[in-house]
Coordinates of C-alpha atoms in Angstrom, one line a residue:
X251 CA 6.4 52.0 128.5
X252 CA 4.7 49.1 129.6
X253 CA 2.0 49.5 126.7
X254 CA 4.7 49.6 124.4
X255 CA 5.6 46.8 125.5
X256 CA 2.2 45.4 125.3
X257 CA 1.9 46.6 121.8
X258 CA 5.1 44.7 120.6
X259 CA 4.4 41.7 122.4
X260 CA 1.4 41.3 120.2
X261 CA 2.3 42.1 117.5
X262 CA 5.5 40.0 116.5
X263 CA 4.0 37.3 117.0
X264 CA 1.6 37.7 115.2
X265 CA 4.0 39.2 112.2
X266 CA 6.4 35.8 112.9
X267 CA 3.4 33.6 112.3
X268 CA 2.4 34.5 109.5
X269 CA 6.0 34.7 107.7
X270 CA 6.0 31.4 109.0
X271 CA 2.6 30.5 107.4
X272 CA 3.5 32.1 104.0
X273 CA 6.9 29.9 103.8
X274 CA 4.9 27.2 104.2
X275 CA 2.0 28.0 101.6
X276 CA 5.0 29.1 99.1
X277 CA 6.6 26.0 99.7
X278 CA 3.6 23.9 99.0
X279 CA 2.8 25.8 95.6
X280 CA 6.4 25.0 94.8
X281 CA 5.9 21.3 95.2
X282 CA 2.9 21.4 93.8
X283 CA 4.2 22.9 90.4
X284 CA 6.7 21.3 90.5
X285 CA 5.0 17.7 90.4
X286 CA 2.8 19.0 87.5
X287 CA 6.6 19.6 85.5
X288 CA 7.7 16.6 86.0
X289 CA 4.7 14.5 85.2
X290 CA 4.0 16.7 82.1
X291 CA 7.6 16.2 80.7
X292 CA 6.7 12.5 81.5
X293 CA 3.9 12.3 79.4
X294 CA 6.4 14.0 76.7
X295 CA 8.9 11.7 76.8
X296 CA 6.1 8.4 76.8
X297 CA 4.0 10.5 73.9
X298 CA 7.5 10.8 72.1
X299 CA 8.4 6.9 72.8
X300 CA 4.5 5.6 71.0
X301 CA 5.2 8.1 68.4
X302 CA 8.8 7.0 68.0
X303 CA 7.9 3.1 67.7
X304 CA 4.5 4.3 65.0
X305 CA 7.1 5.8 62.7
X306 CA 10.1 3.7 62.8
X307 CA 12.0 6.1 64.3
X308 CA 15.4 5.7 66.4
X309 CA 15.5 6.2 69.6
X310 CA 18.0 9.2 70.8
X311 CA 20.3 9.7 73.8
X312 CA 20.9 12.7 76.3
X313 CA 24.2 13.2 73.6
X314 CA 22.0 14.0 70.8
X315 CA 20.5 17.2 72.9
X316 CA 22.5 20.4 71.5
X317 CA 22.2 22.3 74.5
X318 CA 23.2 19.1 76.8
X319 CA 20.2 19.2 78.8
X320 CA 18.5 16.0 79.7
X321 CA 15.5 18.1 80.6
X322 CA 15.1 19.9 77.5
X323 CA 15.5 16.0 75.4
X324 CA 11.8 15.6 75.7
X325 CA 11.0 19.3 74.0
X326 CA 14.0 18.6 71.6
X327 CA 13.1 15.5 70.6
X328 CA 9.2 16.4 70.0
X329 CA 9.8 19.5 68.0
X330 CA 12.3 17.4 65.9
X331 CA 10.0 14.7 65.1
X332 CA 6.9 17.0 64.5
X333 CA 8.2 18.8 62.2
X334 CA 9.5 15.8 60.4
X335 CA 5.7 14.8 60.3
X336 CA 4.8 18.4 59.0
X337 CA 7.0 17.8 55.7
X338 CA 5.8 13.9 55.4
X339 CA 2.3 15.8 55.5
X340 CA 3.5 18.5 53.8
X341 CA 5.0 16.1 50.8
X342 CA 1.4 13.8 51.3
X343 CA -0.6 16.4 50.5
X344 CA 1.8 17.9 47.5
X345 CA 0.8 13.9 46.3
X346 CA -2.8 14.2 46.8
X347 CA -3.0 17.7 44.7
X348 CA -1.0 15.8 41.7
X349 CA -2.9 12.4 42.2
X350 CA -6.2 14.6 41.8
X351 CA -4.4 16.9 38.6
X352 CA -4.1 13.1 37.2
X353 CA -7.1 11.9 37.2
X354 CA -8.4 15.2 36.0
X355 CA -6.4 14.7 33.3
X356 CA -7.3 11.1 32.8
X357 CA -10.8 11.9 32.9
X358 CA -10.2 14.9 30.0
X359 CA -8.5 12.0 27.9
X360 CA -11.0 9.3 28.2
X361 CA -13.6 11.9 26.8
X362 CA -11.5 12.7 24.1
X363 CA -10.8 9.6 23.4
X364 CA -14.4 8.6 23.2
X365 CA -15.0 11.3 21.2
X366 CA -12.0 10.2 18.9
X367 CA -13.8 6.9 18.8
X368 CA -17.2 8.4 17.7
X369 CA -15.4 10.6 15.2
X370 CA -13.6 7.5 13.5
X371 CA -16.7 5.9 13.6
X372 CA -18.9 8.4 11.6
X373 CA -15.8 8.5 8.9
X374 CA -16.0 4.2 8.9
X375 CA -19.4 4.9 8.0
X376 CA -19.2 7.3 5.5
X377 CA -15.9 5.8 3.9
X378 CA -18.3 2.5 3.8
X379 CA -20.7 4.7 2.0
X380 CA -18.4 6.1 0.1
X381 CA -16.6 2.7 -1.2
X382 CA -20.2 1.2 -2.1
X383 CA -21.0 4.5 -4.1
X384 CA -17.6 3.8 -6.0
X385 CA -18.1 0.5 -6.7
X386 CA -21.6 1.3 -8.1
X387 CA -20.8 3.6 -10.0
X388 CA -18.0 1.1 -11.3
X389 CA -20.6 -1.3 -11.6
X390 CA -22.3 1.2 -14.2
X391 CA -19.3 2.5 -16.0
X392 CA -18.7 -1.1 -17.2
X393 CA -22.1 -1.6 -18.3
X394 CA -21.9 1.6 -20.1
X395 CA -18.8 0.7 -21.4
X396 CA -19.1 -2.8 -22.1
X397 CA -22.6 -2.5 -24.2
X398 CA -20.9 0.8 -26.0
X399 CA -17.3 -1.1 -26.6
X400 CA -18.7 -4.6 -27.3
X401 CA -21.3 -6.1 -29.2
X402 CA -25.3 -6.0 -27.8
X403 CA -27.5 -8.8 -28.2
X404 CA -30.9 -8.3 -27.0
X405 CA -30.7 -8.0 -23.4
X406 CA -27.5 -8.5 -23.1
X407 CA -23.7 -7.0 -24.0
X408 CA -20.7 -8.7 -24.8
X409 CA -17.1 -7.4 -24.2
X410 CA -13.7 -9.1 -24.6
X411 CA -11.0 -8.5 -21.9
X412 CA -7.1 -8.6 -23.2
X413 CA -5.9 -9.4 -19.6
X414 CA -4.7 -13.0 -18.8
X415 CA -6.8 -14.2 -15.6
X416 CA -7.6 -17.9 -14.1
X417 CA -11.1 -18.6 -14.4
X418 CA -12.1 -17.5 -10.7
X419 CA -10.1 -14.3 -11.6
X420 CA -11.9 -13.3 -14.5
X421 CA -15.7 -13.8 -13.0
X422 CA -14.2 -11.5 -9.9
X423 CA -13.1 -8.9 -12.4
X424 CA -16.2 -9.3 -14.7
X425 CA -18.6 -8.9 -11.3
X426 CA -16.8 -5.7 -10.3
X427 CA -17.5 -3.9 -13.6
X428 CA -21.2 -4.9 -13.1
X429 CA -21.5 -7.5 -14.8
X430 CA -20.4 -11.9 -15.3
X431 CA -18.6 -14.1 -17.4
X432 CA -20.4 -15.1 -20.9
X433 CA -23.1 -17.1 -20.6
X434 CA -24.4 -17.8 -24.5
X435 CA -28.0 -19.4 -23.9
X436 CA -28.9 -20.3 -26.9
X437 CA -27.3 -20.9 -30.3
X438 CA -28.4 -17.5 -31.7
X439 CA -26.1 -15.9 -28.7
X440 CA -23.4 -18.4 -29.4
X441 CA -23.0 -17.3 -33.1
X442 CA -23.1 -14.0 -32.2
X443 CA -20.5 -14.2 -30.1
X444 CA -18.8 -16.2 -32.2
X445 CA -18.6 -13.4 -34.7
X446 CA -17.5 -11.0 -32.1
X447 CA -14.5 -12.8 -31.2
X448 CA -13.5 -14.2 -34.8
X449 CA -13.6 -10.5 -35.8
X450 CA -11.9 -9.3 -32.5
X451 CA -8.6 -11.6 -32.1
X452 CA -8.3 -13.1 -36.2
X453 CA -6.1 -14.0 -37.9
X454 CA -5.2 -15.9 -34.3
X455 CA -7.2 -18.4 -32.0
X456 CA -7.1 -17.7 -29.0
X457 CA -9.4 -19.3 -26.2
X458 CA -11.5 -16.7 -23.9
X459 CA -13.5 -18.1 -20.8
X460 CA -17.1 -18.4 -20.6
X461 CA -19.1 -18.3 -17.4
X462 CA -19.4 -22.1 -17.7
X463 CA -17.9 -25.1 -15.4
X464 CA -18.6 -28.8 -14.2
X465 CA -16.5 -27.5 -10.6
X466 CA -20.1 -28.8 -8.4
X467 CA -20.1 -32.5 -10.5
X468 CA -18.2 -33.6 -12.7
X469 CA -20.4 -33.6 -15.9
X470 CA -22.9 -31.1 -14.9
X471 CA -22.1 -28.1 -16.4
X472 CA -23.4 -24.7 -14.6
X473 CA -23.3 -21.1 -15.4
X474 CA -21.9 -18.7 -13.2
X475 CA -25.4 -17.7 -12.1
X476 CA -26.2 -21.5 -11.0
X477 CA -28.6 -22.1 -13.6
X478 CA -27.8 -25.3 -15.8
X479 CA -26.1 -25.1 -19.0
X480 CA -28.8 -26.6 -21.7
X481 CA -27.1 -25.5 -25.3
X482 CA -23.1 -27.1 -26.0
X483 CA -20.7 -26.3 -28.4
X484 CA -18.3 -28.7 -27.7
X485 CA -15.5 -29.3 -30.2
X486 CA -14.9 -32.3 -32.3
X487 CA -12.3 -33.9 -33.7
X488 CA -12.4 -33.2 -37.6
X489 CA -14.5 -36.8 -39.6
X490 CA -12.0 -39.0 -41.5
X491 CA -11.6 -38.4 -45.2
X492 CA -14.0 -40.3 -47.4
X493 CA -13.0 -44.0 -48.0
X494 CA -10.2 -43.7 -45.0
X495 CA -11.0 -46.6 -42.1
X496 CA -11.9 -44.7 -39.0
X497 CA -9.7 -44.8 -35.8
X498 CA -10.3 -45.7 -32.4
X499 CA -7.2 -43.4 -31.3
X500 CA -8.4 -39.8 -30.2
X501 CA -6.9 -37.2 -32.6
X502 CA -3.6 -35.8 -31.5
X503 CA -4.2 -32.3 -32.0
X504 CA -8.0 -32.0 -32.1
X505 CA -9.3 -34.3 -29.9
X506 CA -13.3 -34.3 -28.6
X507 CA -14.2 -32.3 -26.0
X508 CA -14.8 -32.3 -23.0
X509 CA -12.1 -34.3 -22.0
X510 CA -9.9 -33.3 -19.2
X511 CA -11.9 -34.7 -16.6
X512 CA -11.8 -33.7 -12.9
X513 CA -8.2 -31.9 -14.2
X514 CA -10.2 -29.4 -16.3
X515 CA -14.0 -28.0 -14.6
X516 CA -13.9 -24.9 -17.0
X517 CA -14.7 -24.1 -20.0
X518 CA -13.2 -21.2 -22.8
X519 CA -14.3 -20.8 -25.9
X520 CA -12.2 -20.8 -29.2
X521 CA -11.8 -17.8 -30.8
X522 CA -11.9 -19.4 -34.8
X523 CA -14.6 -21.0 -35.0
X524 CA -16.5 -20.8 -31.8
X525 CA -16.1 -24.5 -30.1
X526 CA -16.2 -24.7 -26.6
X527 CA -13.0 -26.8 -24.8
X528 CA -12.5 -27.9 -21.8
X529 CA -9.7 -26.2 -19.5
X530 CA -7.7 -26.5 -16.2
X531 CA -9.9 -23.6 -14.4
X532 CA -6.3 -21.7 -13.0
X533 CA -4.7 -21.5 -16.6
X534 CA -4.5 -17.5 -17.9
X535 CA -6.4 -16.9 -20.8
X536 CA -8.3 -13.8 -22.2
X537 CA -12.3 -13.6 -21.1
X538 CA -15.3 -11.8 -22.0
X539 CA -18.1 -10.3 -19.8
X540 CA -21.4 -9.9 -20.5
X541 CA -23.3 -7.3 -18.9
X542 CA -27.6 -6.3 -18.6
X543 CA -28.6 -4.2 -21.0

């Protein structure tokens, strides 16, 4: 009995002490834990707050929380907010991938428009090639036709044009079909154009240009080809009858040539008898072209 007694003795004790001591251990790991909640939810809530004032956002109240727990507002709020920032990521990069499709395709433009460029710049080229061909073998076509349609004199052809032109006009035209205005430079080509054009436009006169014109100085006649005109033709009034007394007056219908002036720089010559007159150079008249034989 009395070890019994001993037995128990010891042995609640010992049994009270440590339920005792394990209360007190719990409730230190309770406190402890319970620290580490509250500071981490703190953390939250101060995390949430920078985050909040970086994006603009408003600030929300215990009211806002669905469950009404002020405790879960922290978690609430975060998960809220971060996946708000997962869609404006979510939408940045959807931007990024177009962006980057853009200038893909900008980049696929530029080289076909540089190859565009190149392309229309081989066919300028060849269209310039193919324009001075054409006016080349325009250039040859009138000679051809002008030394087989008009009249040849030595090195030289003559062929009348039945189109009214100003002066400038009708060298243009002349030039394009390979060849110039008239230029007689002597009298033998003078009379033989002079026949041409009797025998082309009788019973009428009609004046035709010649590639000849005082435009530079008034009085210094040129050829279209700058050279200076050496051989006239200039027309003169008809000579009084025998025994009449000559007049100082010029003659009304026939006067003597050149006599326009600075008014008339070109010349055309008459179709009846060959004379050369004097002409405002932007009247119309017929012309003939000579061309190289």
């Amino acid at each position: 009995m009395h070890a019994v007694w001993l037995l128990g003795a010891l042995v609640v004790p010992q049994l009270l002490g440590f339920r005792h001591g394990a209360w007190g251990a719990e409730r230190e790991w309770e406190g402890a834990w319970g620290g580490s909640q509250e500071e981490e939810r703190e953390r939250e809530a101060l995390m949430l707050k920078h985050l909040q004032d970086a994006l603009g956002l408003p600030a929300r109240s215990a009211d806002e929380n669905p469950e009404g727990n002020p405790e879960g507002k922290g978690a609430w709020a975060t998960e809220k907010d971060v996946g708000r920032l997962a869609g404006l990521d979510a939408g940045l990069h959807q931007v990024h991938v177009r962006l980057h499709a853009l200038d893909t395709r900008v980049a696929e433009l530029s080289r076909g428009l540089r190859q565009l460029r190149e392309v229309a710049g081989d066919n300028r080229d060849t269209l310039q090639a193919l324009k001075e061909a054409q006016s080349r073998s325009e250039r040859e076509h009138g000679r051809l036709e002008g030394c087989l349609k008009g009249v040849r004199l030595g090195h030289k052809c003559f062929l009348l044009s039945r189109d009214f032109e100003a002066q400038a006009a009708a060298q243009a035209r002349c030039v394009a079909r390979g060849g110039s205005l008239a230029q007689p430079a002597d009298r033998q080509q003078m009379e033989a154009l002079t026949r041409y054009l009797r025998a082309a436009l009788a019973p009428y006169n009609w004046p035709v240009w010649l590639g000849v014109h005082d435009r530079r100085a008034e009085g210094l006649y040129l050829f279209e080809n700058g050279q200076r005109v050496s051989f006239f033709a200039w027309h003169r009034a008809p000579s009084p009858e025998p025994g009449a007394r000559p007049s100082a007056a010029p003659h009304p219908l026939s006067p003597n040539q050149p006599n326009g002036g600075t008014l008339e720089n070109c010349v055309a010559q008459a179709s009846d008898d060959g004379s050369w007159w004097d002409h405002d150079c932007e009247r119309r008249l017929y012309y003939v072209c000579e061309f190289p034989f």
